[in-house]
CSV table of N, CA and C in Angstrom, one decimal:
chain,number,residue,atom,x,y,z
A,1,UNK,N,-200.3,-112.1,-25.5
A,1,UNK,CA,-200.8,-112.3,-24.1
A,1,UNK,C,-199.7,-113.1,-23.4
A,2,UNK,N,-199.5,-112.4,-22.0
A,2,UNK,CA,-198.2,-113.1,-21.5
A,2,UNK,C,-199.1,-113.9,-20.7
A,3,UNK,N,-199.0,-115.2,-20.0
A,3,UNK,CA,-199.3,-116.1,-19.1
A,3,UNK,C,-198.1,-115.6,-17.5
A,4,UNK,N,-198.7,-115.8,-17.0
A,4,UNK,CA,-197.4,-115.5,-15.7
A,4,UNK,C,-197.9,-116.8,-15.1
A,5,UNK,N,-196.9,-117.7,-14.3
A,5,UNK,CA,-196.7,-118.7,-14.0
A,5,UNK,C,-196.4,-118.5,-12.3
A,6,UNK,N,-197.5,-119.1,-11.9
A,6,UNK,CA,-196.5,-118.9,-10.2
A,6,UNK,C,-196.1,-120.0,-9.6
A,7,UNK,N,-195.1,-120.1,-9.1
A,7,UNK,CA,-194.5,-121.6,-8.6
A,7,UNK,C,-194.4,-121.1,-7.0
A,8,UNK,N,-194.5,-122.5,-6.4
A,8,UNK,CA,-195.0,-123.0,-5.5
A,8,UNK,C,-193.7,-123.6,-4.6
A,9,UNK,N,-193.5,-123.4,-3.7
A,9,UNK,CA,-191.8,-123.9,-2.9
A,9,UNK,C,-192.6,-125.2,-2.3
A,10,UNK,N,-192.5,-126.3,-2.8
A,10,UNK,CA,-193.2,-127.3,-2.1
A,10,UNK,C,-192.0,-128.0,-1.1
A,11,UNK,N,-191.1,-128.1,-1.3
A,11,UNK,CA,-190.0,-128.7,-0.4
A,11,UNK,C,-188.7,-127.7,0.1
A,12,UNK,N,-188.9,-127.1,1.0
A,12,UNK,CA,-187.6,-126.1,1.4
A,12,UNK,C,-186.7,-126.3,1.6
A,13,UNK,N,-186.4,-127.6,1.8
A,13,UNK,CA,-185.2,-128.2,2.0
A,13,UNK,C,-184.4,-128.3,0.2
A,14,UNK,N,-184.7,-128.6,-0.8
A,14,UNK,CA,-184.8,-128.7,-2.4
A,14,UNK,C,-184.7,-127.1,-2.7
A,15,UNK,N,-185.3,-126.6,-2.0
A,15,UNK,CA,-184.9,-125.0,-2.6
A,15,UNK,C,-184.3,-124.3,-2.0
A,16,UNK,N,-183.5,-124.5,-0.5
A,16,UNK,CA,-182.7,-124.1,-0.2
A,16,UNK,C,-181.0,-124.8,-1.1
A,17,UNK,N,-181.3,-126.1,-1.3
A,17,UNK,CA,-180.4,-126.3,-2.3
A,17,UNK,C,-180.1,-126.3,-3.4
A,18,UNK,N,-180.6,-125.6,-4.0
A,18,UNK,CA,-180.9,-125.1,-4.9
A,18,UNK,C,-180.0,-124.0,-5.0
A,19,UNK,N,-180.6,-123.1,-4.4
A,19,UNK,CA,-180.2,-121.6,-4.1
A,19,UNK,C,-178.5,-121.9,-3.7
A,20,UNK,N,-178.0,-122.5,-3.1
A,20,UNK,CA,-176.9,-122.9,-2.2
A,20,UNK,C,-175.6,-122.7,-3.9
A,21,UNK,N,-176.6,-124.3,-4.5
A,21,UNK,CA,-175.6,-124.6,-5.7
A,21,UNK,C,-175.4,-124.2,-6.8
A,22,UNK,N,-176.5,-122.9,-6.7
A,22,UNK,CA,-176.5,-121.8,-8.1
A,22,UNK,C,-175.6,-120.9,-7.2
A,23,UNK,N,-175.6,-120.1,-6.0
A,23,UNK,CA,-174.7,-119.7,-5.7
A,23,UNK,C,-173.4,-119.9,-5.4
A,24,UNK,N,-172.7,-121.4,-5.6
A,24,UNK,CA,-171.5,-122.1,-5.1
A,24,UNK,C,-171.3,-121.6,-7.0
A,25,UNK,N,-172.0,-122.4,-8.3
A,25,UNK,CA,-171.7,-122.4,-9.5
A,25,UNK,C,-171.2,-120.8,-9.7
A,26,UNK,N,-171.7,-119.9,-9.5
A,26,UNK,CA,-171.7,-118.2,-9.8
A,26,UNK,C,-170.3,-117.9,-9.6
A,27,UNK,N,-170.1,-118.2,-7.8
A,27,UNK,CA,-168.7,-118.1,-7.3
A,27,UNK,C,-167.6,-118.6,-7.8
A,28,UNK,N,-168.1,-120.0,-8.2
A,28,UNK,CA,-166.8,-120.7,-9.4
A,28,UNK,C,-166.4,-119.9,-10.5
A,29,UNK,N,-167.0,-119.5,-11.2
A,29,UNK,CA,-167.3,-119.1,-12.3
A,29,UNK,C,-166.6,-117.8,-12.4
A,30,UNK,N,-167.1,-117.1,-11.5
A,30,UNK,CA,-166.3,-116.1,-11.3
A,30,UNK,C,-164.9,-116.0,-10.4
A,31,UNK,N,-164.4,-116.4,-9.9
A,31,UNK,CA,-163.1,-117.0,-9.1
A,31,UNK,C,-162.4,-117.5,-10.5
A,32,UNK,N,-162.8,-118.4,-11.3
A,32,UNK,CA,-162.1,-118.9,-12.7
A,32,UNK,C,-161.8,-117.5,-13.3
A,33,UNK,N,-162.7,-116.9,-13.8
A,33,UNK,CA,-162.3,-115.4,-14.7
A,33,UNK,C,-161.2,-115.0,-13.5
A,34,UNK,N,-161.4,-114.6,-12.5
A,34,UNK,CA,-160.8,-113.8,-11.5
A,34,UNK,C,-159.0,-114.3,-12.0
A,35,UNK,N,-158.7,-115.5,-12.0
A,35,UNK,CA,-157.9,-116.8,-12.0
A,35,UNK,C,-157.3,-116.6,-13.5
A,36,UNK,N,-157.9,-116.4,-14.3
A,36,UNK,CA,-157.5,-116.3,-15.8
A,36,UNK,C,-157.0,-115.1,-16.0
A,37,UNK,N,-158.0,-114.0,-15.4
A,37,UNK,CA,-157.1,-112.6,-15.7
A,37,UNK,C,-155.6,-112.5,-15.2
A,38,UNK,N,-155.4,-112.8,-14.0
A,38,UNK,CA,-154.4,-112.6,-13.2
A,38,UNK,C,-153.2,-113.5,-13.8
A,39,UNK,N,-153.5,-114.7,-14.6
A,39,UNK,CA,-152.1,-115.6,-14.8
A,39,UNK,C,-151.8,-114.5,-16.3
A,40,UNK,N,-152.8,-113.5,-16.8
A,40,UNK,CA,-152.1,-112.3,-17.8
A,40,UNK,C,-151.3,-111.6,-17.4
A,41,UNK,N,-151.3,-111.2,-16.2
A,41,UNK,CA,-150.6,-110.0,-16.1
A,41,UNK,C,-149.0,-110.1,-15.6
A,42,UNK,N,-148.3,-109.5,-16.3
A,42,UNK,CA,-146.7,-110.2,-16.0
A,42,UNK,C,-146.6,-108.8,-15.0
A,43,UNK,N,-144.9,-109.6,-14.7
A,43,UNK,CA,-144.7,-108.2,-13.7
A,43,UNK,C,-143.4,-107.6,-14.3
A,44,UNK,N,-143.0,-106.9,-13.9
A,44,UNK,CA,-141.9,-106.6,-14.6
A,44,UNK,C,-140.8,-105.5,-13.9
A,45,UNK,N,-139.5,-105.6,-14.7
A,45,UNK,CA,-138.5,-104.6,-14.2
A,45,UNK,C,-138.3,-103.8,-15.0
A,46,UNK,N,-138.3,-102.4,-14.6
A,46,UNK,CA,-138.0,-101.1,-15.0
A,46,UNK,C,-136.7,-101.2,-15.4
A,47,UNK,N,-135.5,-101.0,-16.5
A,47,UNK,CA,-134.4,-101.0,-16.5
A,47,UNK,C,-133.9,-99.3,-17.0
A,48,UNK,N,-133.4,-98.6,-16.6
A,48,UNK,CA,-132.6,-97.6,-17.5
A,48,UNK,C,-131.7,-98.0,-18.2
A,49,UNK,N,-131.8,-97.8,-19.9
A,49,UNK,CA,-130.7,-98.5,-20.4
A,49,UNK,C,-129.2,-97.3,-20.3
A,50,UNK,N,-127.9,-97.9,-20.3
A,50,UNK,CA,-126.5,-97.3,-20.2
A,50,UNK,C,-125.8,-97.2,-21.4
A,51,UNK,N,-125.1,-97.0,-21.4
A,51,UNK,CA,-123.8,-96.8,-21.8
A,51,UNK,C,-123.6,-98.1,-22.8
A,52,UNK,N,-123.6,-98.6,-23.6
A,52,UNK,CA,-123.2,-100.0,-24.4
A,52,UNK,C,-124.1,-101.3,-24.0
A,53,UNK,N,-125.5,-100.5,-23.5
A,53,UNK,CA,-126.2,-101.7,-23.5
A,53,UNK,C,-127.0,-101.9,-24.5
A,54,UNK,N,-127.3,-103.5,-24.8
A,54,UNK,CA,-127.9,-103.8,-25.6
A,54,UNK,C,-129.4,-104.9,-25.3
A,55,UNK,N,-130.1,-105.2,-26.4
A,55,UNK,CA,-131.5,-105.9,-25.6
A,55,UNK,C,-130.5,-107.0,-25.7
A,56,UNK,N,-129.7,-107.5,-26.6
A,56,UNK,CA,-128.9,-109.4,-26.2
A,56,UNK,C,-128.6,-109.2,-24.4
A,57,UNK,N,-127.8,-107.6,-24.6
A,57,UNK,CA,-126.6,-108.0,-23.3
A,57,UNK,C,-128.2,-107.9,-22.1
A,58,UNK,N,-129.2,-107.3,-22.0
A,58,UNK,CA,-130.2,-107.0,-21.6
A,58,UNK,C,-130.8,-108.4,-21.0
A,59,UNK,N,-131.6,-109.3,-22.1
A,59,UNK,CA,-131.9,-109.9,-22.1
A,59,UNK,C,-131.5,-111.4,-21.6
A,60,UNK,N,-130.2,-111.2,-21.7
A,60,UNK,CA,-129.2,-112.8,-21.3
A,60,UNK,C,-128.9,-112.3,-20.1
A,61,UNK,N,-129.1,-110.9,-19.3
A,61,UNK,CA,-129.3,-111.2,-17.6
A,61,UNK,C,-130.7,-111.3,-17.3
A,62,UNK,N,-131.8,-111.6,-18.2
A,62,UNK,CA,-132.8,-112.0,-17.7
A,62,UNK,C,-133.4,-113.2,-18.1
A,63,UNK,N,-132.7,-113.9,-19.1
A,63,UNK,CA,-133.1,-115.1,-19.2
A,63,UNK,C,-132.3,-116.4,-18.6
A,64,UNK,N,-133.1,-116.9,-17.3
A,64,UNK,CA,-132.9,-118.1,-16.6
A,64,UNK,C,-132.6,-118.8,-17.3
A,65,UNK,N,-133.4,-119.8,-18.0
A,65,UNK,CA,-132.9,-120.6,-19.1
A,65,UNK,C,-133.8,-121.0,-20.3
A,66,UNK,N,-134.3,-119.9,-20.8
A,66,UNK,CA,-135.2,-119.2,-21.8
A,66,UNK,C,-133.9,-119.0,-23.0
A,67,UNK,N,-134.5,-119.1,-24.5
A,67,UNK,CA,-133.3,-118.9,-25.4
A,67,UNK,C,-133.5,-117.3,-25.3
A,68,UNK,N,-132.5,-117.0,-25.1
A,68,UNK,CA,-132.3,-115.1,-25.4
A,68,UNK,C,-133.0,-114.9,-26.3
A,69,UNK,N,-133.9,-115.0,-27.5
A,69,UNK,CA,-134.4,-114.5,-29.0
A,69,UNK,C,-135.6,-114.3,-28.7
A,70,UNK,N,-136.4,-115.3,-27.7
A,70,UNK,CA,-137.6,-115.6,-27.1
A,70,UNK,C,-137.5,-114.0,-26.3
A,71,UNK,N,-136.7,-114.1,-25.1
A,71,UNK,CA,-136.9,-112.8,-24.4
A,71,UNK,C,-136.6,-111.6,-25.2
A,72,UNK,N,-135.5,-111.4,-25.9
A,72,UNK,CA,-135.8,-109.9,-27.0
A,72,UNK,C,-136.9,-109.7,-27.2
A,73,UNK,N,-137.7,-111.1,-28.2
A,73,UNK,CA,-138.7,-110.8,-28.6
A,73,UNK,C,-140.2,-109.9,-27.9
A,74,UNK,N,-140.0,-110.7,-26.3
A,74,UNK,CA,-140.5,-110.4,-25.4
A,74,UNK,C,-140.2,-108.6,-24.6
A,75,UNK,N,-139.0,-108.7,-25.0
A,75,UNK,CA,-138.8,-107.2,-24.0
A,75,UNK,C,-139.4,-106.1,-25.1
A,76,UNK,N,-138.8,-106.5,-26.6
A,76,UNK,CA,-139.1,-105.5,-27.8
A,76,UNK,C,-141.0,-105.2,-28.0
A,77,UNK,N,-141.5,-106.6,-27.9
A,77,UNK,CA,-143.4,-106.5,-27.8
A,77,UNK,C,-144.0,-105.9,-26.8
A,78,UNK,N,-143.0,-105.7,-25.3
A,78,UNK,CA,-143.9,-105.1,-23.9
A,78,UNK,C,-143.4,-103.3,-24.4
A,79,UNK,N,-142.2,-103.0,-24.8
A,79,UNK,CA,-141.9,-102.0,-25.2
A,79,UNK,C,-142.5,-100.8,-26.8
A,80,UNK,N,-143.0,-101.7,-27.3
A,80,UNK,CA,-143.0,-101.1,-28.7
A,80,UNK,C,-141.5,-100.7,-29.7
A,81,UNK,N,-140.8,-101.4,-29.0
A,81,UNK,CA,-139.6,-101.5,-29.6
A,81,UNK,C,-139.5,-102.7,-30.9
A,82,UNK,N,-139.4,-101.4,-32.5
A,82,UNK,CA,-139.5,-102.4,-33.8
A,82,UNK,C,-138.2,-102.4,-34.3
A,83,UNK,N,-137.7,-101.6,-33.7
A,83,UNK,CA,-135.8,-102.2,-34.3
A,83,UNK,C,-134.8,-102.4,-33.2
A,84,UNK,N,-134.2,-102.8,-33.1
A,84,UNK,CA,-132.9,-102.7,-31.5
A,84,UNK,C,-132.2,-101.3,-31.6
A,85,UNK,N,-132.8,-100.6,-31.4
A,85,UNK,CA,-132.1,-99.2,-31.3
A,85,UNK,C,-132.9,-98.6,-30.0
A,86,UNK,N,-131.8,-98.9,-28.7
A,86,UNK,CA,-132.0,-98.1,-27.5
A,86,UNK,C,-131.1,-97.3,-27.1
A,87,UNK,N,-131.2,-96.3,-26.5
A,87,UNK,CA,-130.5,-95.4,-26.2
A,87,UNK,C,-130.2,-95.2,-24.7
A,88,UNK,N,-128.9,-94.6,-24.5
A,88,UNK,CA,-128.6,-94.0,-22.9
A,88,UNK,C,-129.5,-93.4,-22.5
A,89,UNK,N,-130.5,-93.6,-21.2
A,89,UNK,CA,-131.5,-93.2,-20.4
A,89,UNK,C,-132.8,-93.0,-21.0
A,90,UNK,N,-133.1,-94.4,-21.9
A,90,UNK,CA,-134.0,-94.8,-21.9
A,90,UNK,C,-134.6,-95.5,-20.7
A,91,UNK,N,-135.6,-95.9,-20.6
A,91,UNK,CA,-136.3,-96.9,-19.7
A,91,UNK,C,-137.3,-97.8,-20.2
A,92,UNK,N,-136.8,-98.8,-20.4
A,92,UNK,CA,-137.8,-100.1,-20.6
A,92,UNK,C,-138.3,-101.5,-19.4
A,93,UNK,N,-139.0,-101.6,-20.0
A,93,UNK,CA,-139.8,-102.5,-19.1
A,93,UNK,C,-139.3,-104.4,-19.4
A,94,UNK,N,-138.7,-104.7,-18.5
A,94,UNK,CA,-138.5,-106.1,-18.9
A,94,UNK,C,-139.6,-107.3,-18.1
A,95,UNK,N,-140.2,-108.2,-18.8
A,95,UNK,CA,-141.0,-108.9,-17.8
A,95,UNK,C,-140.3,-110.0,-17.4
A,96,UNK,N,-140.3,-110.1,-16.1
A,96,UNK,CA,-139.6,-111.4,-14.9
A,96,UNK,C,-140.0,-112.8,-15.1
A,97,UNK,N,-141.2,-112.8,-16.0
A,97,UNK,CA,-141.8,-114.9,-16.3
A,97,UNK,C,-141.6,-114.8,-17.7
């Protein structure tokens, strides 16, 4: 047997705040996820690889001041690249953070 319960808005001012601060909480909540997905997503540069390029010679024009091994690492993980073997007019994706 279900009981149903009816409630009573005795103070409107209490239940309009109410409503206010479950709506303010929701918003947070979601603006945070919103906030988390986005610091995932890198951006990145398209490179065609040349002629005697390599992911070192690659990677040491893209690392600011990152150890080069770090960014291989990084360019070979966004790529599916499992050995350093790239080729003339390939295209890989390098990410910029």
């Amino acid at each position: 047997m279900i009981i149903l319960k009816r409630y009573k808005v005795t103070d409107i001012n209490k239940f309009k705040r109410f409503i206010f601060l479950t709506t303010l909480l929701i918003g947070f909540i979601f603006t945070s996820f919103i906030n988390a997905y986005s610091k995932d997503i890198s951006q990145f540069d398209y490179i065609t690889i040349q002629e005697g390029d390599t992911l070192w010679s690659i990677a040491a024009n893209y690392s600011s001041n990152k150890d080069i091994r770090e960014v291989i690492y990084h360019i070979s993980k966004v790529n599916n690249i499992h050995n350093s073997h790239i080729y003339p007019g390939d295209i890989i994706k390098v990410p910029l953070n």
